[in-house]
Amino acid sequence: MGLRTVLHSVNEFLQNLSTPFVKTLDLPHLRTHFPLLVYSALGFTVTHVVVAPLLSKWIAPVSYGQLKGRKARNNW
């Protein structure tokens, strides 16, 4: 099973998952674009939680290392 087949299956699953919202909110085009919304949210979360802290530690180890607490690092 290739990557294309897996992505197609995931897209179909996400579209089927969105069907109740589409019908309730009467937004017919949402079903088509729902996988993109999910991928975007996932990409943002991974960037914010994993990539950004690693890059911050690498680019500015002294400044980033002096930040105390989760809120300060999040505001960085």
Backbone as numpy.savetxt, mean C-alpha at the origin, in Angstrom:
# Nx Ny Nz CAx CAy CAz Cx Cy Cz
2.49 -22.12 -13.17 1.64 -20.95 -13.17 2.53 -19.71 -13.17
2.38 -18.86 -14.17 3.23 -17.69 -14.31 2.74 -16.50 -13.48
3.57 -15.50 -13.42 3.26 -14.29 -12.67 2.02 -13.61 -13.21
1.89 -13.61 -14.53 0.71 -12.99 -15.15 -0.58 -13.65 -14.72
-0.55 -14.96 -14.65 -1.73 -15.72 -14.23 -2.07 -15.43 -12.78
-1.05 -15.35 -11.94 -1.27 -15.07 -10.52 -1.85 -13.67 -10.35
-1.28 -12.69 -11.04 -1.79 -11.32 -10.93 -3.23 -11.23 -11.44
-3.51 -11.94 -12.50 -4.88 -11.94 -13.03 -5.85 -12.53 -12.00
-5.45 -13.60 -11.34 -6.29 -14.23 -10.31 -6.49 -13.29 -9.12
-5.41 -12.62 -8.72 -5.51 -11.68 -7.59 -6.43 -10.52 -7.97
-6.28 -10.00 -9.18 -7.15 -8.91 -9.63 -8.61 -9.33 -9.65
-8.88 -10.52 -10.13 -10.26 -11.03 -10.14 -10.79 -11.16 -8.72
-9.97 -11.69 -7.82 -10.39 -11.83 -6.42 -10.73 -10.47 -5.82
-9.86 -9.46 -6.05 -10.10 -8.13 -5.51 -11.34 -7.49 -6.12
-11.54 -7.70 -7.41 -12.73 -7.16 -8.05 -13.99 -7.80 -7.48
-13.96 -9.10 -7.27 -15.11 -9.78 -6.66 -15.33 -9.33 -5.23
-14.25 -9.03 -4.53 -14.34 -8.55 -3.16 -15.01 -7.17 -3.10
-14.81 -6.37 -4.13 -15.36 -5.01 -4.14 -16.82 -4.96 -4.60
-17.35 -6.05 -5.12 -18.69 -6.05 -5.69 -19.78 -5.54 -4.73
-19.81 -5.95 -3.46 -20.85 -5.42 -2.57 -20.77 -3.89 -2.40
-19.55 -3.35 -2.30 -19.39 -1.91 -2.18 -19.85 -1.20 -3.44
-19.53 -1.78 -4.58 -19.89 -1.20 -5.86 -21.41 -1.10 -5.98
-22.09 -2.17 -5.62 -23.55 -2.18 -5.70 -24.18 -1.24 -4.68
-23.66 -1.24 -3.46 -24.21 -0.38 -2.41 -24.03 1.09 -2.73
-22.83 1.46 -3.17 -22.52 2.86 -3.44 -22.87 3.30 -4.86
-23.30 2.37 -5.69 -23.65 2.63 -7.09 -22.48 3.32 -7.82
-21.31 2.70 -7.73 -20.11 3.18 -8.40 -19.61 2.09 -9.34
-20.13 2.02 -10.55 -19.83 0.90 -11.43 -18.36 0.78 -11.85
-17.64 1.89 -11.92 -16.24 1.83 -12.35 -15.28 1.47 -11.22
-15.77 1.50 -10.00 -14.91 1.16 -8.85 -14.43 -0.28 -8.94
-15.26 -1.17 -9.41 -14.88 -2.59 -9.50 -13.64 -2.77 -10.35
-13.56 -2.05 -11.45 -12.42 -2.16 -12.36 -11.14 -1.62 -11.72
-11.27 -0.54 -10.96 -10.09 0.15 -10.42 -9.75 -0.24 -8.98
-10.55 -1.08 -8.37 -10.31 -1.46 -6.98 -8.95 -2.12 -6.75
-8.50 -3.03 -7.63 -7.16 -3.60 -7.41 -6.06 -2.54 -7.38
-6.16 -1.53 -8.21 -5.17 -0.46 -8.21 -5.17 0.30 -6.89
-6.35 0.53 -6.33 -6.43 1.20 -5.03 -5.76 0.36 -3.94
-5.99 -0.95 -3.98 -5.38 -1.84 -2.99 -3.87 -1.87 -3.14
-3.38 -1.98 -4.39 -1.93 -1.99 -4.62 -1.29 -0.67 -4.20
-1.97 0.44 -4.44 -1.45 1.75 -4.05 -1.34 1.87 -2.54
-2.38 1.45 -1.83 -2.35 1.51 -0.37 -1.25 0.60 0.19
-1.11 -0.57 -0.39 -0.06 -1.49 0.04 1.33 -0.92 -0.23
1.51 -0.33 -1.40 2.80 0.28 -1.74 3.15 1.43 -0.82
2.17 2.28 -0.51 2.42 3.39 0.40 2.81 2.86 1.79
2.09 1.88 2.27 2.35 1.34 3.60 3.74 0.72 3.69
4.12 -0.05 2.70 5.45 -0.67 2.69 6.53 0.41 2.64
6.31 1.43 1.82 7.28 2.52 1.73 7.41 3.25 3.07
6.28 3.53 3.70 6.27 4.30 4.94 6.84 3.50 6.12
6.54 2.23 6.16 6.91 1.42 7.33 8.28 0.77 7.19
8.67 0.38 5.97 9.91 -0.38 5.78 10.99 0.45 5.09
10.70 0.98 3.93 11.71 1.63 3.10 12.19 2.96 3.70
11.26 3.81 4.11 11.64 5.13 4.62 12.54 5.06 5.86
12.23 4.23 6.86 13.14 4.15 8.00 14.54 3.65 7.63
14.61 2.68 6.73 15.92 2.17 6.32 16.72 3.25 5.59
16.08 3.96 4.68 16.77 5.03 3.97 17.18 6.16 4.91
16.31 6.49 5.86 16.62 7.56 6.80 17.83 7.21 7.66
17.90 5.95 8.10 19.06 5.51 8.88 20.34 5.55 8.05
20.23 5.27 6.77 21.39 5.24 5.90 21.83 6.65 5.49
20.88 7.52 5.18 21.21 8.85 4.68 21.60 9.80 5.81
20.87 9.76 6.93 21.12 10.68 8.04 21.18 9.91 9.35
22.22 9.10 9.55 22.26 8.25 10.74 22.31 9.02 12.06
23.00 10.16 12.08 23.12 10.91 13.34 21.79 11.58 13.69
21.23 12.33 12.74 19.97 13.04 13.00 18.82 12.08 13.27
18.70 11.06 12.45 17.61 10.11 12.62 17.79 9.29 13.89
19.02 8.99 14.23 19.29 8.22 15.44 18.99 8.97 16.72
19.01 10.31 16.67 18.73 11.11 17.85 17.24 11.30 18.11
16.42 10.95 17.15 14.99 11.10 17.34 14.49 10.10 18.37
13.71 10.59 19.30 13.21 9.74 20.37 11.72 9.51 20.17
11.35 8.29 20.13 9.94 7.93 20.05 9.46 7.72 18.62
8.39 7.00 18.55 7.81 6.64 17.26 7.21 7.86 16.55
6.59 8.75 17.34 5.96 9.94 16.76 7.00 10.84 16.12
8.14 11.03 16.75 9.20 11.87 16.20 9.75 11.27 14.91
9.92 9.96 14.88 10.42 9.31 13.66 9.39 9.38 12.54
8.14 9.29 12.90 7.08 9.38 11.90 7.02 10.79 11.31
7.23 11.79 12.13 7.22 13.17 11.66 8.48 13.53 10.87
9.53 12.73 11.00 10.78 12.97 10.29 10.53 12.98 8.83
